[in-house]
Amino acid sequence: MFARLASCSPLPFRTRQSNVCPACTQISGSLRYVLVLPRLPMPSFAHRSELKQAKRIVVKLGSAVVTRGDECGLALGRLASIVEQVAMLQNQGREMMIVTSGAVAFGKQRLRHEILLSQSVRQALHSGQNQLKDMVIPVLEARACAAAGQSGLMALYEAMFTQYSICTAQILVTNLDFHDEQKRRNLNSTLHELLRMNIVPIINTNDAVVPPPVPNSDLQGVNVISIKDNDSLAARLAVEMKVDLLIALSDVQGLYDSPPGTDDAKLIDIFYPGDQQSITYGTKSRVGIGGMEAKVKAALWALQGGTSVIIANGTDPKVTGHVITDIVEGKKVGTFFSEVKPAGPTVEQQTEMARHAGRTLASLLPEQRGEIICCLAELLTEKKEEILNANRKDMELATTLGRLSQPLINRLSLSTAKLNSLAIGLRQLAVSSRDSVGRVLRRTRVANNLELEQITVPIGVLLVIFESRPDCLPQVSALAIASGNALLLKGGKEASNTNKILHQLTQEALSIHGVADAIQLVSTREEVEDLCRLDKMIDLIIPRGSSQLVREIQRAAKGIPVLGHSEGICHVYVDSDASIDKALDVVKDSKCDYPAACNAMETLLIHRDLLRTPVFDQIIDLLRTEQVKIHAGPRFASYLTFSPSEVKSLRTEYGDLECCIEVVDSMQEAVDHIHKYGSSHTDVIVTENEETAEQFLQQVDSACVFWNASSRFADGYRFGLGAEVGISTARIHARGPVGLEGLLTTKWVLRGEGHTVADFSEQGSMKYLHENIPVPQGSFN
């Protein structure tokens, strides 16, 4: 049954060459003799994303992972989380094995308890009293602790896995079991039989009898490895069993280029053979005998034998409950050991390159940054055929695969008109960029010969994530150039050809002033969630795409501000005093001009007095003519005998030729509806009553509020910003279409002549003046 279940597994497991020859298998009664043949190592996985294909997995639990902080007893909560994850993967059809420490710690706990109990009894008998005096616990020998703790450790695993209907088996090994050919074959055969029966082997070094490790004999090539700790045991086991993935859990996040906790220590995302010289190792963990250097040597040995390896943290309470499953899903957790070096730089290296070049970009004269933007505008026009050819490839592929909805196909498409509009917007931005970085906002004379200035400066490194909209690449790039910010771009793979040519043109423009690296396009297999973890390298994330993308990024971002809007639920309210012609024009343009845009109308609010009037009939006829699917709000549906389908939610962003119609009794009720169901993006009133309009404009708390104008005007280009990085519905920093000003922050510059705070104390000789000094328009620092 188990073999049949494994063969029906839906997982995209890669197949490994069997190491058992059918012709060499003999059955005699109940005994089965298997001859294990040598094998050539298969290549390990080259990328994290391939780890989803791992069929056979070893999870190695270091002493620090399974042991409590007092080094006496087990960390039961952590162990339970790990067991749950292993069980989940086992029940998916994978073959899981655990190499565990912990017998010594468990045994130490038991022996200490027995010693204390024994001493208390002897003292009570000797003194005739039940009072305990100071007791001295002798040093406990590790082998004795292991002997006392191994059975309890195994019983604990058995009890935990039983909760998931999984059976376990204990295997204790020593170095001799791998060097004695017959024992090695027996071990191999036993493990294969257990895996075949869907049993999780729990493997440990037999610490009760294991001899002390021989110095300098741990690693001697692919065929020899000394089993002196559980790191080397896991590596040897992984190679013997042709394991796809070895997950080594420790008490650190992974491998660092210098000891963790030291200044400038950086976590290494991917480690390649030959990089050992760049590593400075620290001390070993509080428990265990391996240390990081031993882990790295064992990992490289396993990698050489064809097993992928990840070293990660198994003690962090924030990630313990999902660290193993995250690794198997391909998420950026810990240090991944790979034999395949990427052709280009890693995303971390790209970010460093962008930051360095971005600082040079910020130091350029405003006119020089304007020249770069104008050059990019010219290239968009000159190279339009190359751009459109690349875009056609993306369009053809997207259409063939059929993975994109029609609204996303529309966003993906470029045209000559779009490129011309982009070029015009960029030239507008080039003019306005001359009044950006270094502009003096405030100047104050704090005291005599002590002046303070507040000036505009770039934010730093921006990460812009966009999907299906290649035209936003030159827009965002131009804004980053104008504001002096470094930029990391992550586009959707559906626009990869278009994004590539547009990025090349951007770098060509940047190169005229030697700052081509300031804008980087992430073309590696980085997941968005992994990029959002680069909190020490990225200063602001700006998502451009669906509301689902924005929400995912807002959830994934850890410590990095996100500028964006969760949804574009925009309303148009047609008041009882509305002009029919204006109402028809505004409703049609707001819904039908570009229904996939975030500033398109999603809900039409109509004053109750307009029902069953020519105004209402013409609006309905217009929507039907434009093939807009209508959904009825609860109140609207109650007025009709036969109504359109009632909406499931009044908070729906359709993104297509669909909208909701709802009825309200007054302008105030329309405002209340917008505040309850809207997303604070863009909302519109159509009315000829100026007083009603002004009340609406003042009361509606959205980023954009319009009177007798289409919601589609909510756009940086249409506002005269030249371009926008997106629309923000936040209430701090930038709001609405975010252009150049939204990508700048400020810093304070104080110029003195040896002034000290003590000079201004009660006993000091100076007094604060705080006189504002006029700032001439266009003044720059």
Short mmCIF file of N, CA and C in Angstrom, two decimals, residues 354-479:
data_model
loop_
_atom_site.label_atom_id
_atom_site.label_comp_id
_atom_site.label_asym_id
_atom_site.label_seq_id
_atom_site.Cartn_x
_atom_site.Cartn_y
_atom_site.Cartn_z
N ALA A 354 23.70 49.25 -6.41
CA ALA A 354 22.74 50.35 -6.61
C ALA A 354 22.95 51.43 -5.55
N ARG A 355 23.14 51.03 -4.30
CA ARG A 355 23.32 52.01 -3.23
C ARG A 355 24.57 52.86 -3.48
N HIS A 356 25.66 52.20 -3.86
CA HIS A 356 26.91 52.93 -4.09
C HIS A 356 26.77 53.92 -5.25
N ALA A 357 26.21 53.43 -6.38
CA ALA A 357 26.04 54.31 -7.54
C ALA A 357 24.97 55.36 -7.27
N GLY A 358 23.97 55.02 -6.44
CA GLY A 358 22.91 55.97 -6.12
C GLY A 358 23.44 57.18 -5.37
N ARG A 359 24.44 56.98 -4.52
CA ARG A 359 25.02 58.12 -3.81
C ARG A 359 25.73 59.06 -4.77
N THR A 360 26.36 58.48 -5.80
CA THR A 360 26.98 59.32 -6.82
C THR A 360 25.91 60.05 -7.62
N LEU A 361 24.82 59.35 -7.93
CA LEU A 361 23.70 59.97 -8.65
C LEU A 361 23.15 61.16 -7.88
N ALA A 362 23.00 61.01 -6.57
CA ALA A 362 22.45 62.08 -5.75
C ALA A 362 23.37 63.29 -5.70
N SER A 363 24.66 63.06 -5.90
CA SER A 363 25.62 64.17 -5.83
C SER A 363 25.75 64.92 -7.15
N LEU A 364 25.12 64.40 -8.22
CA LEU A 364 25.18 65.11 -9.51
C LEU A 364 24.41 66.42 -9.43
N LEU A 365 24.74 67.32 -10.32
CA LEU A 365 23.98 68.58 -10.41
C LEU A 365 22.58 68.28 -10.94
N PRO A 366 21.59 69.08 -10.54
CA PRO A 366 20.22 68.85 -11.04
C PRO A 366 20.16 68.80 -12.56
N GLU A 367 20.97 69.63 -13.21
CA GLU A 367 20.97 69.64 -14.68
C GLU A 367 21.47 68.32 -15.25
N GLN A 368 22.42 67.70 -14.55
CA GLN A 368 22.95 66.43 -15.04
C GLN A 368 21.92 65.31 -14.91
N ARG A 369 21.19 65.31 -13.81
CA ARG A 369 20.13 64.31 -13.68
C ARG A 369 19.04 64.54 -14.73
N GLY A 370 18.75 65.82 -15.02
CA GLY A 370 17.79 66.13 -16.07
C GLY A 370 18.25 65.64 -17.43
N GLU A 371 19.56 65.74 -17.70
CA GLU A 371 20.10 65.25 -18.97
C GLU A 371 19.90 63.74 -19.11
N ILE A 372 20.08 63.00 -18.01
CA ILE A 372 19.90 61.55 -18.05
C ILE A 372 18.45 61.22 -18.40
N ILE A 373 17.51 61.93 -17.79
CA ILE A 373 16.09 61.66 -18.05
C ILE A 373 15.73 62.01 -19.49
N CYS A 374 16.22 63.13 -19.98
CA CYS A 374 15.95 63.51 -21.39
C CYS A 374 16.54 62.49 -22.35
N CYS A 375 17.72 61.98 -22.01
CA CYS A 375 18.34 60.95 -22.84
C CYS A 375 17.48 59.70 -22.88
N LEU A 376 16.92 59.31 -21.72
CA LEU A 376 16.03 58.14 -21.68
C LEU A 376 14.78 58.39 -22.51
N ALA A 377 14.24 59.60 -22.46
CA ALA A 377 13.06 59.94 -23.27
C ALA A 377 13.36 59.80 -24.76
N GLU A 378 14.54 60.27 -25.17
CA GLU A 378 14.94 60.16 -26.57
C GLU A 378 15.09 58.69 -26.98
N LEU A 379 15.66 57.88 -26.09
CA LEU A 379 15.87 56.47 -26.42
C LEU A 379 14.54 55.73 -26.56
N LEU A 380 13.54 56.11 -25.79
CA LEU A 380 12.23 55.48 -25.92
C LEU A 380 11.64 55.72 -27.30
N THR A 381 11.94 56.87 -27.86
CA THR A 381 11.44 57.19 -29.21
C THR A 381 12.30 56.54 -30.28
N GLU A 382 13.61 56.65 -30.12
CA GLU A 382 14.54 56.12 -31.13
C GLU A 382 14.48 54.60 -31.22
N LYS A 383 14.33 53.93 -30.09
CA LYS A 383 14.38 52.46 -30.06
C LYS A 383 12.99 51.84 -29.95
N LYS A 384 11.97 52.57 -30.43
CA LYS A 384 10.61 52.09 -30.22
C LYS A 384 10.36 50.76 -30.92
N GLU A 385 10.96 50.52 -32.08
CA GLU A 385 10.74 49.26 -32.79
C GLU A 385 11.31 48.08 -32.00
N GLU A 386 12.50 48.27 -31.41
CA GLU A 386 13.08 47.20 -30.58
C GLU A 386 12.20 46.93 -29.36
N ILE A 387 11.69 48.00 -28.76
CA ILE A 387 10.83 47.85 -27.58
C ILE A 387 9.55 47.12 -27.95
N LEU A 388 8.91 47.54 -29.05
CA LEU A 388 7.64 46.93 -29.46
C LEU A 388 7.82 45.48 -29.90
N ASN A 389 8.96 45.15 -30.52
CA ASN A 389 9.24 43.76 -30.90
C ASN A 389 9.35 42.88 -29.65
N ALA A 390 10.07 43.39 -28.64
CA ALA A 390 10.20 42.64 -27.38
C ALA A 390 8.84 42.48 -26.72
N ASN A 391 8.02 43.53 -26.79
CA ASN A 391 6.70 43.48 -26.18
C ASN A 391 5.79 42.48 -26.90
N ARG A 392 5.94 42.39 -28.22
CA ARG A 392 5.14 41.43 -28.98
C ARG A 392 5.46 39.99 -28.56
N LYS A 393 6.74 39.73 -28.27
CA LYS A 393 7.13 38.39 -27.81
C LYS A 393 6.43 38.06 -26.49
N ASP A 394 6.43 39.04 -25.59
CA ASP A 394 5.75 38.83 -24.30
C ASP A 394 4.26 38.62 -24.49
N MET A 395 3.65 39.42 -25.37
CA MET A 395 2.22 39.31 -25.61
C MET A 395 1.87 37.94 -26.21
N GLU A 396 2.67 37.49 -27.17
CA GLU A 396 2.39 36.21 -27.82
C GLU A 396 2.51 35.06 -26.82
N LEU A 397 3.54 35.13 -25.97
CA LEU A 397 3.73 34.08 -24.97
C LEU A 397 2.60 34.08 -23.96
N ALA A 398 2.21 35.27 -23.51
CA ALA A 398 1.12 35.36 -22.52
C ALA A 398 -0.18 34.85 -23.10
N THR A 399 -0.44 35.16 -24.36
CA THR A 399 -1.68 34.71 -25.01
C THR A 399 -1.66 33.20 -25.21
N THR A 400 -0.50 32.67 -25.61
CA THR A 400 -0.38 31.23 -25.85
C THR A 400 -0.58 30.44 -24.57
N LEU A 401 0.05 30.88 -23.49
CA LEU A 401 -0.05 30.16 -22.22
C LEU A 401 -1.41 30.35 -21.57
N GLY A 402 -2.06 31.49 -21.85
CA GLY A 402 -3.39 31.73 -21.32
C GLY A 402 -3.44 31.91 -19.82
N ARG A 403 -2.35 32.38 -19.21
CA ARG A 403 -2.31 32.52 -17.75
C ARG A 403 -2.77 33.89 -17.27
N LEU A 404 -2.86 34.85 -18.20
CA LEU A 404 -3.22 36.20 -17.79
C LEU A 404 -4.65 36.53 -18.18
N SER A 405 -5.34 37.25 -17.31
CA SER A 405 -6.68 37.72 -17.62
C SER A 405 -6.58 38.84 -18.65
N GLN A 406 -7.70 39.19 -19.26
CA GLN A 406 -7.70 40.23 -20.28
C GLN A 406 -7.24 41.58 -19.73
N PRO A 407 -7.66 41.98 -18.52
CA PRO A 407 -7.14 43.25 -17.98
C PRO A 407 -5.61 43.27 -17.87
N LEU A 408 -5.01 42.13 -17.48
CA LEU A 408 -3.55 42.08 -17.37
C LEU A 408 -2.89 42.08 -18.74
N ILE A 409 -3.56 41.45 -19.71
CA ILE A 409 -3.04 41.49 -21.09
C ILE A 409 -3.03 42.93 -21.58
N ASN A 410 -4.08 43.68 -21.26
CA ASN A 410 -4.14 45.09 -21.67
C ASN A 410 -3.01 45.90 -21.03
N ARG A 411 -2.72 45.61 -19.75
CA ARG A 411 -1.64 46.34 -19.08
C ARG A 411 -0.28 45.99 -19.66
N LEU A 412 -0.15 44.75 -20.12
CA LEU A 412 1.13 44.30 -20.66
C LEU A 412 1.45 44.95 -22.00
N SER A 413 0.41 45.29 -22.74
CA SER A 413 0.59 45.78 -24.11
C SER A 413 1.19 47.19 -24.15
N LEU A 414 2.17 47.37 -25.03
CA LEU A 414 2.74 48.70 -25.32
C LEU A 414 2.38 49.09 -26.75
N SER A 415 2.38 50.38 -27.01
CA SER A 415 2.08 50.89 -28.34
C SER A 415 2.93 52.12 -28.59
N THR A 416 2.93 52.57 -29.82
CA THR A 416 3.66 53.79 -30.15
C THR A 416 3.11 54.97 -29.37
N ALA A 417 1.78 55.02 -29.22
CA ALA A 417 1.16 56.12 -28.47
C ALA A 417 1.60 56.10 -27.01
N LYS A 418 1.67 54.91 -26.41
CA LYS A 418 2.11 54.81 -25.02
C LYS A 418 3.55 55.28 -24.86
N LEU A 419 4.40 54.87 -25.79
CA LEU A 419 5.81 55.27 -25.72
C LEU A 419 5.97 56.77 -25.90
N ASN A 420 5.17 57.35 -26.80
CA ASN A 420 5.23 58.80 -26.99
C ASN A 420 4.79 59.54 -25.73
N SER A 421 3.71 59.04 -25.09
CA SER A 421 3.24 59.66 -23.85
C SER A 421 4.30 59.53 -22.75
N LEU A 422 4.95 58.39 -22.70
CA LEU A 422 6.02 58.20 -21.72
C LEU A 422 7.13 59.21 -21.94
N ALA A 423 7.53 59.40 -23.19
CA ALA A 423 8.62 60.33 -23.50
C ALA A 423 8.24 61.76 -23.11
N ILE A 424 7.00 62.14 -23.38
CA ILE A 424 6.54 63.50 -23.02
C ILE A 424 6.58 63.68 -21.51
N GLY A 425 6.08 62.68 -20.78
CA GLY A 425 6.08 62.75 -19.33
C GLY A 425 7.48 62.84 -18.76
N LEU A 426 8.41 62.10 -19.33
CA LEU A 426 9.79 62.13 -18.84
C LEU A 426 10.44 63.49 -19.07
N ARG A 427 10.11 64.11 -20.20
CA ARG A 427 10.69 65.44 -20.44
C ARG A 427 10.12 66.47 -19.45
N GLN A 428 8.85 66.34 -19.12
CA GLN A 428 8.28 67.21 -18.09
C GLN A 428 9.00 67.01 -16.76
N LEU A 429 9.26 65.75 -16.44
CA LEU A 429 9.94 65.43 -15.19
C LEU A 429 11.36 65.97 -15.17
N ALA A 430 12.02 65.93 -16.32
CA ALA A 430 13.39 66.44 -16.39
C ALA A 430 13.46 67.91 -16.01
N VAL A 431 12.43 68.67 -16.39
CA VAL A 431 12.39 70.09 -16.06
C VAL A 431 12.18 70.28 -14.56
N SER A 432 11.20 69.54 -14.01
CA SER A 432 10.90 69.71 -12.59
C SER A 432 11.99 69.13 -11.69
N SER A 433 12.80 68.21 -12.20
CA SER A 433 13.83 67.58 -11.37
C SER A 433 14.93 68.56 -10.99
N ARG A 434 15.00 69.69 -11.69
CA ARG A 434 16.05 70.66 -11.37
C ARG A 434 15.77 71.39 -10.07
N ASP A 435 14.59 71.13 -9.49
CA ASP A 435 14.22 71.81 -8.25
C ASP A 435 13.85 70.75 -7.22
N SER A 436 14.78 69.78 -7.02
CA SER A 436 14.43 68.65 -6.16
C SER A 436 15.46 68.43 -5.07
N VAL A 437 16.47 67.61 -5.34
CA VAL A 437 17.44 67.23 -4.32
C VAL A 437 18.26 68.43 -3.88
N GLY A 438 18.40 68.61 -2.58
CA GLY A 438 19.20 69.70 -2.03
C GLY A 438 18.46 71.01 -1.90
N ARG A 439 17.15 71.01 -2.14
CA ARG A 439 16.38 72.24 -2.02
C ARG A 439 16.23 72.62 -0.55
N VAL A 440 16.43 73.87 -0.24
CA VAL A 440 16.32 74.35 1.14
C VAL A 440 14.86 74.64 1.43
N LEU A 441 14.31 73.94 2.43
CA LEU A 441 12.92 74.14 2.81
C LEU A 441 12.78 75.17 3.92
N ARG A 442 13.74 75.22 4.80
CA ARG A 442 13.66 76.11 5.97
C ARG A 442 15.07 76.51 6.38
N ARG A 443 15.18 77.76 6.78
CA ARG A 443 16.47 78.26 7.27
C ARG A 443 16.21 79.09 8.53
N THR A 444 16.95 78.76 9.58
CA THR A 444 16.74 79.40 10.88
C THR A 444 18.06 79.83 11.48
N ARG A 445 18.09 81.06 12.01
CA ARG A 445 19.26 81.49 12.79
C ARG A 445 18.98 81.11 14.24
N VAL A 446 19.62 80.05 14.71
CA VAL A 446 19.41 79.57 16.07
C VAL A 446 19.99 80.55 17.08
N ALA A 447 21.17 81.07 16.77
CA ALA A 447 21.85 82.06 17.61
C ALA A 447 22.85 82.76 16.72
N ASN A 448 23.57 83.70 17.27
CA ASN A 448 24.59 84.38 16.48
C ASN A 448 25.61 83.38 15.95
N ASN A 449 25.83 83.46 14.63
CA ASN A 449 26.80 82.58 13.96
C ASN A 449 26.43 81.09 14.06
N LEU A 450 25.16 80.78 14.27
CA LEU A 450 24.71 79.38 14.32
C LEU A 450 23.42 79.28 13.50
N GLU A 451 23.55 78.71 12.29
CA GLU A 451 22.42 78.64 11.37
C GLU A 451 22.03 77.19 11.08
N LEU A 452 20.71 76.99 10.95
CA LEU A 452 20.15 75.66 10.72
C LEU A 452 19.37 75.66 9.42
N GLU A 453 19.56 74.59 8.63
CA GLU A 453 18.82 74.43 7.38
C GLU A 453 18.16 73.05 7.34
N GLN A 454 16.97 73.02 6.77
CA GLN A 454 16.31 71.75 6.45
C GLN A 454 16.29 71.62 4.94
N ILE A 455 16.93 70.55 4.43
CA ILE A 455 17.05 70.39 2.98
C ILE A 455 16.49 69.04 2.54
N THR A 456 16.11 68.94 1.28
CA THR A 456 15.57 67.70 0.73
C THR A 456 16.71 66.77 0.31
N VAL A 457 16.55 65.48 0.59
CA VAL A 457 17.56 64.47 0.23
C VAL A 457 16.84 63.22 -0.24
N PRO A 458 17.53 62.34 -0.98
CA PRO A 458 16.90 61.09 -1.41
C PRO A 458 16.58 60.18 -0.22
N ILE A 459 15.64 59.27 -0.43
CA ILE A 459 15.29 58.30 0.62
C ILE A 459 16.39 57.26 0.77
N GLY A 460 16.96 56.78 -0.34
CA GLY A 460 18.02 55.78 -0.28
C GLY A 460 17.88 54.77 -1.38
N VAL A 461 17.56 53.52 -1.02
CA VAL A 461 17.36 52.45 -1.99
C VAL A 461 15.88 52.10 -2.04
N LEU A 462 15.30 52.20 -3.22
CA LEU A 462 13.88 51.88 -3.42
C LEU A 462 13.77 50.51 -4.07
N LEU A 463 12.79 49.73 -3.64
CA LEU A 463 12.44 48.48 -4.31
C LEU A 463 11.05 48.65 -4.89
N VAL A 464 10.94 48.60 -6.20
CA VAL A 464 9.64 48.72 -6.87
C VAL A 464 9.31 47.38 -7.50
N ILE A 465 8.17 46.81 -7.09
CA ILE A 465 7.72 45.52 -7.59
C ILE A 465 6.48 45.77 -8.44
N PHE A 466 6.53 45.37 -9.69
CA PHE A 466 5.40 45.64 -10.58
C PHE A 466 5.10 44.41 -11.41
N GLU A 467 3.87 44.30 -11.86
CA GLU A 467 3.45 43.14 -12.64
C GLU A 467 2.68 43.60 -13.87
N SER A 468 3.02 43.01 -15.00
CA SER A 468 2.28 43.21 -16.26
C SER A 468 2.24 44.65 -16.76
N ARG A 469 3.09 45.53 -16.23
CA ARG A 469 3.07 46.92 -16.68
C ARG A 469 4.49 47.39 -16.97
N PRO A 470 5.05 46.98 -18.11
CA PRO A 470 6.42 47.39 -18.42
C PRO A 470 6.60 48.89 -18.57
N ASP A 471 5.50 49.62 -18.89
CA ASP A 471 5.65 51.06 -19.06
C ASP A 471 5.99 51.76 -17.75
N CYS A 472 5.76 51.08 -16.61
CA CYS A 472 6.10 51.74 -15.36
C CYS A 472 7.61 51.70 -15.10
N LEU A 473 8.35 50.84 -15.84
CA LEU A 473 9.81 50.78 -15.62
C LEU A 473 10.50 52.10 -15.95
N PRO A 474 10.30 52.67 -17.15
CA PRO A 474 10.93 53.97 -17.40
C PRO A 474 10.36 55.09 -16.54
N GLN A 475 9.07 55.01 -16.20
CA GLN A 475 8.48 56.04 -15.32
C GLN A 475 9.17 56.06 -13.97
N VAL A 476 9.23 54.89 -13.34
CA VAL A 476 9.82 54.78 -12.01
C VAL A 476 11.32 55.08 -12.06
N SER A 477 11.98 54.62 -13.11
CA SER A 477 13.41 54.88 -13.25
C SER A 477 13.68 56.39 -13.33
N ALA A 478 12.86 57.09 -14.11
CA ALA A 478 13.05 58.54 -14.25
C ALA A 478 12.83 59.26 -12.93
N LEU A 479 11.84 58.81 -12.17
CA LEU A 479 11.58 59.42 -10.87
C LEU A 479 12.74 59.16 -9.90
#
